[in-house]
CSV table of C-alpha atoms in Angstrom, one decimal:
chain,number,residue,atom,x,y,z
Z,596,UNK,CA,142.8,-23.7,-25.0
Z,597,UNK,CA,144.7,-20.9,-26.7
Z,598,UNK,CA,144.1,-23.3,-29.8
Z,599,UNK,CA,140.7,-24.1,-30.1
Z,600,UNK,CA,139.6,-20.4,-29.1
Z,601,UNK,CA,142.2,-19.4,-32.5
Z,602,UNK,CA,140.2,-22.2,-34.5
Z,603,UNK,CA,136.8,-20.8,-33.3
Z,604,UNK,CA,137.4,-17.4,-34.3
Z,605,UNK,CA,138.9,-18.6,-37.8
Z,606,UNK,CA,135.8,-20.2,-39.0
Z,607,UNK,CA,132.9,-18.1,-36.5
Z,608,UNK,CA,134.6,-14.1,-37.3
Z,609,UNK,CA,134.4,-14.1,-41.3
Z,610,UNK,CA,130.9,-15.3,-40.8
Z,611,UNK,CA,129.7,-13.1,-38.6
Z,612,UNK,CA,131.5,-10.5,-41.3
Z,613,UNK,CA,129.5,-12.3,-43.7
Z,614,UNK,CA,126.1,-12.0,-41.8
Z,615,UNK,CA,126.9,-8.2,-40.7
Z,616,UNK,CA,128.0,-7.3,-44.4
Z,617,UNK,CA,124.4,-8.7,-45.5
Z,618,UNK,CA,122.5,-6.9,-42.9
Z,619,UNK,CA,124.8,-3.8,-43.8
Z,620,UNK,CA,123.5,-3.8,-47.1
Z,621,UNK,CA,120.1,-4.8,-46.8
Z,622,UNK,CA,118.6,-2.5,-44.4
Z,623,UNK,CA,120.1,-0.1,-47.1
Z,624,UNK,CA,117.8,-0.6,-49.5
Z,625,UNK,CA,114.0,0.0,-50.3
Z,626,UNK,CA,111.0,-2.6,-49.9
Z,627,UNK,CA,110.9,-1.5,-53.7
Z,628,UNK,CA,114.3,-2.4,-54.4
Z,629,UNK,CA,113.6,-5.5,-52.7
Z,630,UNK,CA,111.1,-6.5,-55.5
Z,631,UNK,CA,113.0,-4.7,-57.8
Z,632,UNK,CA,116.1,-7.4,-57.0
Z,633,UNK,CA,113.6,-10.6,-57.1
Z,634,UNK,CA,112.6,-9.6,-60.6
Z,635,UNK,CA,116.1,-9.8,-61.7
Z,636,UNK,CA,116.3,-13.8,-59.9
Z,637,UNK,CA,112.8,-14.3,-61.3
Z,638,UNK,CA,113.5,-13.1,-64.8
Z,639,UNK,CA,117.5,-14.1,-65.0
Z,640,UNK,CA,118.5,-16.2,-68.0
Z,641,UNK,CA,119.6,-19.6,-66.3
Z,642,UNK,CA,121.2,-21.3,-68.7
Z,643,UNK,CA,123.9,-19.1,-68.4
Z,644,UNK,CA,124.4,-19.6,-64.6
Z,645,UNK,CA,124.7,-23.2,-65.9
Z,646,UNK,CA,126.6,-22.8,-68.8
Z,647,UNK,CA,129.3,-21.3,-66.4
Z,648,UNK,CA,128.8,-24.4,-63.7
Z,649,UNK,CA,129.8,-26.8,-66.9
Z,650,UNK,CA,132.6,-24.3,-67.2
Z,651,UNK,CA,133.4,-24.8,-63.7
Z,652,UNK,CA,134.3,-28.4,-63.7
Z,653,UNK,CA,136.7,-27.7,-66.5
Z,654,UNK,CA,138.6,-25.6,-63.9
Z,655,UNK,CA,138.3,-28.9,-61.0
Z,656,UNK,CA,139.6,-31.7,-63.5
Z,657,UNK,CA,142.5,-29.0,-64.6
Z,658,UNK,CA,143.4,-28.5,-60.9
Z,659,UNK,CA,143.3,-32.4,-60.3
Z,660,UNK,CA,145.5,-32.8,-63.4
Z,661,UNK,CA,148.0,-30.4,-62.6
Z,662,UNK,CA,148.5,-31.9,-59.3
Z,663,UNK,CA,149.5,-35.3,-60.9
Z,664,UNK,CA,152.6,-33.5,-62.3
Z,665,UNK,CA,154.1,-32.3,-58.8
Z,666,UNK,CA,153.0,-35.6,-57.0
Z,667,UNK,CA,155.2,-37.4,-59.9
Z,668,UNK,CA,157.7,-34.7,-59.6
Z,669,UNK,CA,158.5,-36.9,-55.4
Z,670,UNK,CA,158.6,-40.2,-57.5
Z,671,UNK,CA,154.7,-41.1,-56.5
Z,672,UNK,CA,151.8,-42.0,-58.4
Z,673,UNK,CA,148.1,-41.4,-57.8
Z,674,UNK,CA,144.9,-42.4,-59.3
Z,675,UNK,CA,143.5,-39.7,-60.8
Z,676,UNK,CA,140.0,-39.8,-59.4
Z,677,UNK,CA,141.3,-39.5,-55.8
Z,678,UNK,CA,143.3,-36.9,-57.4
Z,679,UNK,CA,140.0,-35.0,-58.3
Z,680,UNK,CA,137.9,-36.2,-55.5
Z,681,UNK,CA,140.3,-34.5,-53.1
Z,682,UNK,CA,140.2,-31.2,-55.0
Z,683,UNK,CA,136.2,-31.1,-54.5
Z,684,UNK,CA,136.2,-31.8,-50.8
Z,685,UNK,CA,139.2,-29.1,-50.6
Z,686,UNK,CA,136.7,-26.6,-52.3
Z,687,UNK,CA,134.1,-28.0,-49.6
Z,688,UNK,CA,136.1,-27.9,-46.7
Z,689,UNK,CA,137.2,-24.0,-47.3
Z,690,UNK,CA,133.3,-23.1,-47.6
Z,691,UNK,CA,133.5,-24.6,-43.5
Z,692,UNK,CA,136.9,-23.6,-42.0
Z,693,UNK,CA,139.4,-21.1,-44.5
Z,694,UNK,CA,142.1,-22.7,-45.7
Z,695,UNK,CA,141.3,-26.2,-44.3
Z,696,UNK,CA,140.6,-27.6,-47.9
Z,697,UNK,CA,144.6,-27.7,-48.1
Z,698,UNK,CA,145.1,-29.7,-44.8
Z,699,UNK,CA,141.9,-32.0,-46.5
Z,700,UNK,CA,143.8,-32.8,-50.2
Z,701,UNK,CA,147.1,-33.6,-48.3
Z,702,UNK,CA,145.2,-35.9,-45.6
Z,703,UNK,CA,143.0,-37.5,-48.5
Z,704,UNK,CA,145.7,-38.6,-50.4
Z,705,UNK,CA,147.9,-39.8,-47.6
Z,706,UNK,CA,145.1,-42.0,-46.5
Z,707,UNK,CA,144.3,-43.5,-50.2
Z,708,UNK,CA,147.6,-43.1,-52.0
Z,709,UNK,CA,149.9,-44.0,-48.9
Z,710,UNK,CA,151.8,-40.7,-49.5
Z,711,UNK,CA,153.6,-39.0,-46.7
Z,712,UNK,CA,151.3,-35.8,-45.3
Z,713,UNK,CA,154.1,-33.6,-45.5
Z,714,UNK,CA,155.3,-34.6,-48.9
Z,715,UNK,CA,151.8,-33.6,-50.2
Z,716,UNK,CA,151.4,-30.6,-48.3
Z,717,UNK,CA,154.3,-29.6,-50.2
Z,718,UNK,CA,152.5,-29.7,-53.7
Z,719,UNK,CA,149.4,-27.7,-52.4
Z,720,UNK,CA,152.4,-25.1,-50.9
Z,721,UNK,CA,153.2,-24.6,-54.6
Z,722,UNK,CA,150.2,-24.4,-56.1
Z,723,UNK,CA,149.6,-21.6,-54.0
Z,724,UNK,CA,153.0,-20.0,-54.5
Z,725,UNK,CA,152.1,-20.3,-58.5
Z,726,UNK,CA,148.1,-19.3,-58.0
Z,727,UNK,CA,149.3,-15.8,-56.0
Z,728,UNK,CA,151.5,-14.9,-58.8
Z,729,UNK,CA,149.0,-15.6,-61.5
Z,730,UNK,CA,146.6,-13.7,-59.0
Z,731,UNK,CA,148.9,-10.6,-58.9
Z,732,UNK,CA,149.2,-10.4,-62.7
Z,733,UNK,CA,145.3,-10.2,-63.1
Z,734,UNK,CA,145.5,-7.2,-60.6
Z,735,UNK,CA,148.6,-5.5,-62.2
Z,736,UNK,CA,146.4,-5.8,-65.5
Z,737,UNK,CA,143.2,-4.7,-64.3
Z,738,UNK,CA,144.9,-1.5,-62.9
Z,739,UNK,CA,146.5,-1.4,-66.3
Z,740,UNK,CA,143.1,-1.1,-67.7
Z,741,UNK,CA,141.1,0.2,-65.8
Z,742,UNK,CA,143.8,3.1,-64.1
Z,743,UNK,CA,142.1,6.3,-64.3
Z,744,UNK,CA,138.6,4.7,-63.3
Z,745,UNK,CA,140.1,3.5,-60.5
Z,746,UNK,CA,142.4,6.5,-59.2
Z,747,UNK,CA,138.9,8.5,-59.2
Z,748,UNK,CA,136.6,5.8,-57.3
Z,749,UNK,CA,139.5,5.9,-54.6
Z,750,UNK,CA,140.0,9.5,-54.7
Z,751,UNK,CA,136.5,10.1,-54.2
Z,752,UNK,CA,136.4,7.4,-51.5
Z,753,UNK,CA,139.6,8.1,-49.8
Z,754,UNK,CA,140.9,12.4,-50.0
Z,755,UNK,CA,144.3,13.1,-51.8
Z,756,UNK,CA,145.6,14.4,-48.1
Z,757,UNK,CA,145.0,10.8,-46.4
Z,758,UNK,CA,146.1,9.0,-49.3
Z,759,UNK,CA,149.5,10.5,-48.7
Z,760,UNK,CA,149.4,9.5,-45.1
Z,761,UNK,CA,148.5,6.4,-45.9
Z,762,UNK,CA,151.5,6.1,-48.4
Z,763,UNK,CA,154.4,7.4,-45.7
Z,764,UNK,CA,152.4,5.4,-42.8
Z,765,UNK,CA,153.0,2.3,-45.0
Z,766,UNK,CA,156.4,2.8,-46.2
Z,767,UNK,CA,157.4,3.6,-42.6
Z,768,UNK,CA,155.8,0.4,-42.1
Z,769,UNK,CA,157.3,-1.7,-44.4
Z,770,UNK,CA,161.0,-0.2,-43.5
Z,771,UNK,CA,160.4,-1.4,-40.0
Z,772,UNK,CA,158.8,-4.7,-41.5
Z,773,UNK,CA,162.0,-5.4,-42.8
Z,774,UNK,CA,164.5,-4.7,-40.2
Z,775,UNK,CA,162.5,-6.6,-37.9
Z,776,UNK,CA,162.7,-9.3,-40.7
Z,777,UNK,CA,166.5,-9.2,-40.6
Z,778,UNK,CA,167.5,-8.5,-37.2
Z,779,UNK,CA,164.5,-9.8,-34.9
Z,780,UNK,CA,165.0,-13.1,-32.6
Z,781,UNK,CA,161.1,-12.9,-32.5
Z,782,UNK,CA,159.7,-16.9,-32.3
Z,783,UNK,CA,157.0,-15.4,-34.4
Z,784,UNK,CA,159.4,-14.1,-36.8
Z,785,UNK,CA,161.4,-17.5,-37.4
Z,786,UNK,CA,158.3,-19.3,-37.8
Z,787,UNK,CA,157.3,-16.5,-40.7
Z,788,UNK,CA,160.9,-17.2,-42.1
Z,789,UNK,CA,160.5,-21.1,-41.7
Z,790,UNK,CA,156.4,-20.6,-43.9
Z,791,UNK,CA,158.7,-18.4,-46.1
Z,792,UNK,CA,161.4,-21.0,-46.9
Z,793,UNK,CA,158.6,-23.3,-47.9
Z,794,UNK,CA,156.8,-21.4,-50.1
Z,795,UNK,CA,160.4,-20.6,-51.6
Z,796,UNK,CA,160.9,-24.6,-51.9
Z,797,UNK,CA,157.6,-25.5,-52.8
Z,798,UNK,CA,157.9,-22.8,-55.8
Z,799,UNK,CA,161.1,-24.2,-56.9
Z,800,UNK,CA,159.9,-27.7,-57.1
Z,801,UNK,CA,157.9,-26.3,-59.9
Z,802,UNK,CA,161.1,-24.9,-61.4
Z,803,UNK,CA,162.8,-28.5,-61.4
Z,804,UNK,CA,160.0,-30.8,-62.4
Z,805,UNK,CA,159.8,-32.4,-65.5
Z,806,UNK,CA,156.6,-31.1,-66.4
Z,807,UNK,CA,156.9,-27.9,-65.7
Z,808,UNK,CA,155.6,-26.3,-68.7
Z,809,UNK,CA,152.5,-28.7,-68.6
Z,810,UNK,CA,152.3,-27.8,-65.0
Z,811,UNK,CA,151.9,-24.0,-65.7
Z,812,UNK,CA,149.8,-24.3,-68.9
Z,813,UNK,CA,147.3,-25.6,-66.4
Z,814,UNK,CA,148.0,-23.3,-63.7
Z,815,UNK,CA,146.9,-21.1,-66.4
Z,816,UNK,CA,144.1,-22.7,-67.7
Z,817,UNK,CA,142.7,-23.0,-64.1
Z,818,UNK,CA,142.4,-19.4,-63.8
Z,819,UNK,CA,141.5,-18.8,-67.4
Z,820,UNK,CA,138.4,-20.8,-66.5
Z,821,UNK,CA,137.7,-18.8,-63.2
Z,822,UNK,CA,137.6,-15.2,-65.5
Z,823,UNK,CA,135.5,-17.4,-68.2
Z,824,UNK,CA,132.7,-18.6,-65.5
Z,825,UNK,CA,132.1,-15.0,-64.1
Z,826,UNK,CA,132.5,-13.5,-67.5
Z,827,UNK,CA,129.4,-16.2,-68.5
Z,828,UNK,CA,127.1,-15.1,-65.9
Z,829,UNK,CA,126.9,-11.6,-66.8
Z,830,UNK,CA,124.5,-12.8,-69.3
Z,831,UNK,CA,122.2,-14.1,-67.2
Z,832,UNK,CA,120.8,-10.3,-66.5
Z,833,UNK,CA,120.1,-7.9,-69.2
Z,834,UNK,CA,121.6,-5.1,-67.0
Z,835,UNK,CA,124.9,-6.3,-67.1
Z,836,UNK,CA,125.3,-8.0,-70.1
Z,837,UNK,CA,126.3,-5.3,-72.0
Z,838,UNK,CA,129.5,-4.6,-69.2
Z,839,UNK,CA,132.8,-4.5,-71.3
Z,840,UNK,CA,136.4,-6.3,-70.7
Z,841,UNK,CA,137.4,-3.6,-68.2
Z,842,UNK,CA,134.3,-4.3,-65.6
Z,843,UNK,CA,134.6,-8.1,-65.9
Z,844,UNK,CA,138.1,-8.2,-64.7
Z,845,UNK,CA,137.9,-5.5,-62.4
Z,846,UNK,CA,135.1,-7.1,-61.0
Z,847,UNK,CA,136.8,-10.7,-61.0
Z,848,UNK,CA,139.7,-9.4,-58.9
Z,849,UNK,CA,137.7,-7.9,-56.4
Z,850,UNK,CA,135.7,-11.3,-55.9
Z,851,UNK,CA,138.6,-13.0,-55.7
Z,852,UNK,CA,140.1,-10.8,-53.5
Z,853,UNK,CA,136.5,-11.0,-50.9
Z,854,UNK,CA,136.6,-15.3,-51.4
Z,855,UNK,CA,140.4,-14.8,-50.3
Z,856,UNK,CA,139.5,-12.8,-46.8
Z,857,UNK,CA,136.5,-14.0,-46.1
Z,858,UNK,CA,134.4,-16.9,-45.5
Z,859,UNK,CA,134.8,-18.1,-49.7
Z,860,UNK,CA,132.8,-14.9,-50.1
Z,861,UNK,CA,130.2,-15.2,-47.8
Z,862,UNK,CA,128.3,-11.5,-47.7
Z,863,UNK,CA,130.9,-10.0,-48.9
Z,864,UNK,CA,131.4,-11.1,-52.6
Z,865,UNK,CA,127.9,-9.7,-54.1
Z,866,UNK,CA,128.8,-6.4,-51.9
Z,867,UNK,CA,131.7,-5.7,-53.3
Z,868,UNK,CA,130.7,-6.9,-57.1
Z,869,UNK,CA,127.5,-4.3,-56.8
Z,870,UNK,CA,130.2,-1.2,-55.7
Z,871,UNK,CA,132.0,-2.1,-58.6
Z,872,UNK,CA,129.5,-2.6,-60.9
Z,873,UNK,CA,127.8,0.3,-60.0
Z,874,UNK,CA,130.9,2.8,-61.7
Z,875,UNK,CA,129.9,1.3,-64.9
Z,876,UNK,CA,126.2,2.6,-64.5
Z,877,UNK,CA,125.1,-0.6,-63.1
Z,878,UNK,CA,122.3,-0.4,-60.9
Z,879,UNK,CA,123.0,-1.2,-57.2
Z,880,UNK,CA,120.5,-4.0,-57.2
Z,881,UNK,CA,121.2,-5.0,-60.3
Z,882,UNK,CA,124.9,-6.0,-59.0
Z,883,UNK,CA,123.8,-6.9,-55.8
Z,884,UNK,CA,121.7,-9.7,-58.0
Z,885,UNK,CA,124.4,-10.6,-60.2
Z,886,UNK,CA,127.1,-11.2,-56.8
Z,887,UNK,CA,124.2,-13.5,-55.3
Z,888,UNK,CA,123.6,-15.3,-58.4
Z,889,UNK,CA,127.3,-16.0,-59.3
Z,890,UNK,CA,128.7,-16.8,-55.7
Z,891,UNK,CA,125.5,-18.7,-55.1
Z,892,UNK,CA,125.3,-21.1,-58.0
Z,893,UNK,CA,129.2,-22.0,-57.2
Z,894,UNK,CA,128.8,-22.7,-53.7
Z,895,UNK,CA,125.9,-25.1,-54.7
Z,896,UNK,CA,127.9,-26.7,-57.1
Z,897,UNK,CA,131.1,-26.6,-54.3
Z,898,UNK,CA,128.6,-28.4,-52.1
Z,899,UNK,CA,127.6,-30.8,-54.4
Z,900,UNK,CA,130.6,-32.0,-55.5
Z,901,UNK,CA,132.5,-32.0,-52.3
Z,902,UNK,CA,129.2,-34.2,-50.9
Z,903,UNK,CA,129.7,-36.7,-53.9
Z,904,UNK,CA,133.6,-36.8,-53.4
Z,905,UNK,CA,132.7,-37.5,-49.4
Z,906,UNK,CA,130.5,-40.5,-50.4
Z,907,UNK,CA,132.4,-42.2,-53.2
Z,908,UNK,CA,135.6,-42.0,-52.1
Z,909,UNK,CA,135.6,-44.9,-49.5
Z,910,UNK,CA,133.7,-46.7,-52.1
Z,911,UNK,CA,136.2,-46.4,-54.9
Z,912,UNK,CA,138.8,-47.0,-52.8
Z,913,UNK,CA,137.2,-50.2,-50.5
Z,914,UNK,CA,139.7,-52.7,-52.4
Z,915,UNK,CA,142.8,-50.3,-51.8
């Protein structure tokens, strides 16, 4: 019971997020703003929206690719279109229920490839070991950046006074963190430790493999691409076309960091572009356009792929 009412809240709480973030921000703004924001769909520049989409795939076959290297790395070989196929309904799947696209690839492949669950698991572990560390070097350099733009926005959000309580109320916490860490018999603890130990094996798989350098140039590559579709769609409106380097990564980041916590974005991704758009004298409806346009043309193309990948693989794989 316990179970099902944890799996209910996973995938129904970061869409009622979603829904209560658009409502947030909605009844915020004018019937003229509105119109104002369906002249910017109306008049946007589309083939930049699909100029990024073809950028896109680019990003799914490097992703499919680089998951060749670790599978070898166990002494197995796949067929790279299950390879890719799998990647597509993992994108899919996440749009549904966060975090299940992981659970999808490994149980896709074990049904087509004959390869152990666990063993696969264990690749999509370090992918994700090597994608949060390539993640936290696009936030250390867009605070790098972008420092003094940001110190104010918070400051101005968030009084000096707070901040510092905030500061001692979290390094209290993360002293206690990590006594607990060391000294607790906690069953929740050891089963953080045992998550832990994986990530910690699955990273050093990467270490060992053959490949390795291959491995990482597409790890890179993959979220190369990611910057280069965002970066694409600016275009599509005249308002923020002219945003600099700065904006575009800031702006990245904190998409990624809404995808990441809430339903892949749901709501919350065109919010949070439009705040940060808006310190760079972007309109509020302007950004709140852009965030709809680039989080909706990459679901739809998510969707799409993820619906092909559901229908052709049994097809292409009938005479396995």
């Amino acid at each position: 019971m316990k179970n099902k009412i944890g799996k209910w809240a996973s995938i129904l709480l970061p869409l009622f997020l979603g829904v209560y973030l658009i409502y947030y921000k909605y009844t915020e703004f004018t019937p003229t703003q509105i119109n104002e924001m369906k002249g910017y769909f109306k008049n946007a520049d589309y083939f930049y929206v699909y100029l990024s989409l073809f950028f896109s795939l680019f990003g799914f076959i490097s992703r499919a690719y680089r998951w060749k290297f670790s599978i070898e790395h166990m002494g197995y070989h796949t067929r790279f279109h299950n390879n890719l196929m799998a990647v597509c309904v993992a994108y899919f799947m996440n749009l549904t229920i966060p975090r299940s696209g992981e659970i999808s690839r490994a149980v896709i492949l074990k049904k087509y490839e004959g390869i152990p669950f666990d063993k696969v698991f264990g690749t999509i572990v370090a992918e994700r070991v090597v994608d949060l560390f390539i993640f936290i070097l696009f936030v250390g350099i867009s605070f790098f950046v972008q420092f003094n733009l940001l110190k104010n926005y918070i400051l101005a959000k968030i009084p000096l006074e707070k901040l510092m309580i905030l500061a001692i109320a979290g390094a209290i916490g993360f002293i206690a963190f990590i006594l607990i860490w060391m000294y607790s018999n906690w069953k929740i603890v050891a089963t953080l430790k045992e998550k832990f130990s994986g990530l910690i094996e699955g990273m050093m798989s990467v270490v060992k493999m053959k490949n390795k350098w291959w491995y990482l140039f597409h790890s890179v590559f993959i979220w190369f691409i990611y910057i280069l579709t965002f970066y694409t769609t600016i275009f599509a409106l005249k308002e923020t076309s002219h945003i600099g380097f700065g904006a575009v990564i800031i702006g990245f980041v904190i998409g990624s960091l809404a995808i990441g916590f809430t339903n892949s974005g749901f709501g919350a991704f065109p919010l949070l572009i439009a705040e940060i758009f808006m310190l760079y004298g972007i309109p509020d409806t302007a950004g709140t356009a852009f965030g709809w346009l680039a989080w909706t043309s990459q679901t739809l193309l998510m969707i799409v792929l993820g619906g092909l990948s559901f229908l052709f693989l049994p097809i292409l794989n009938r005479n396995k």
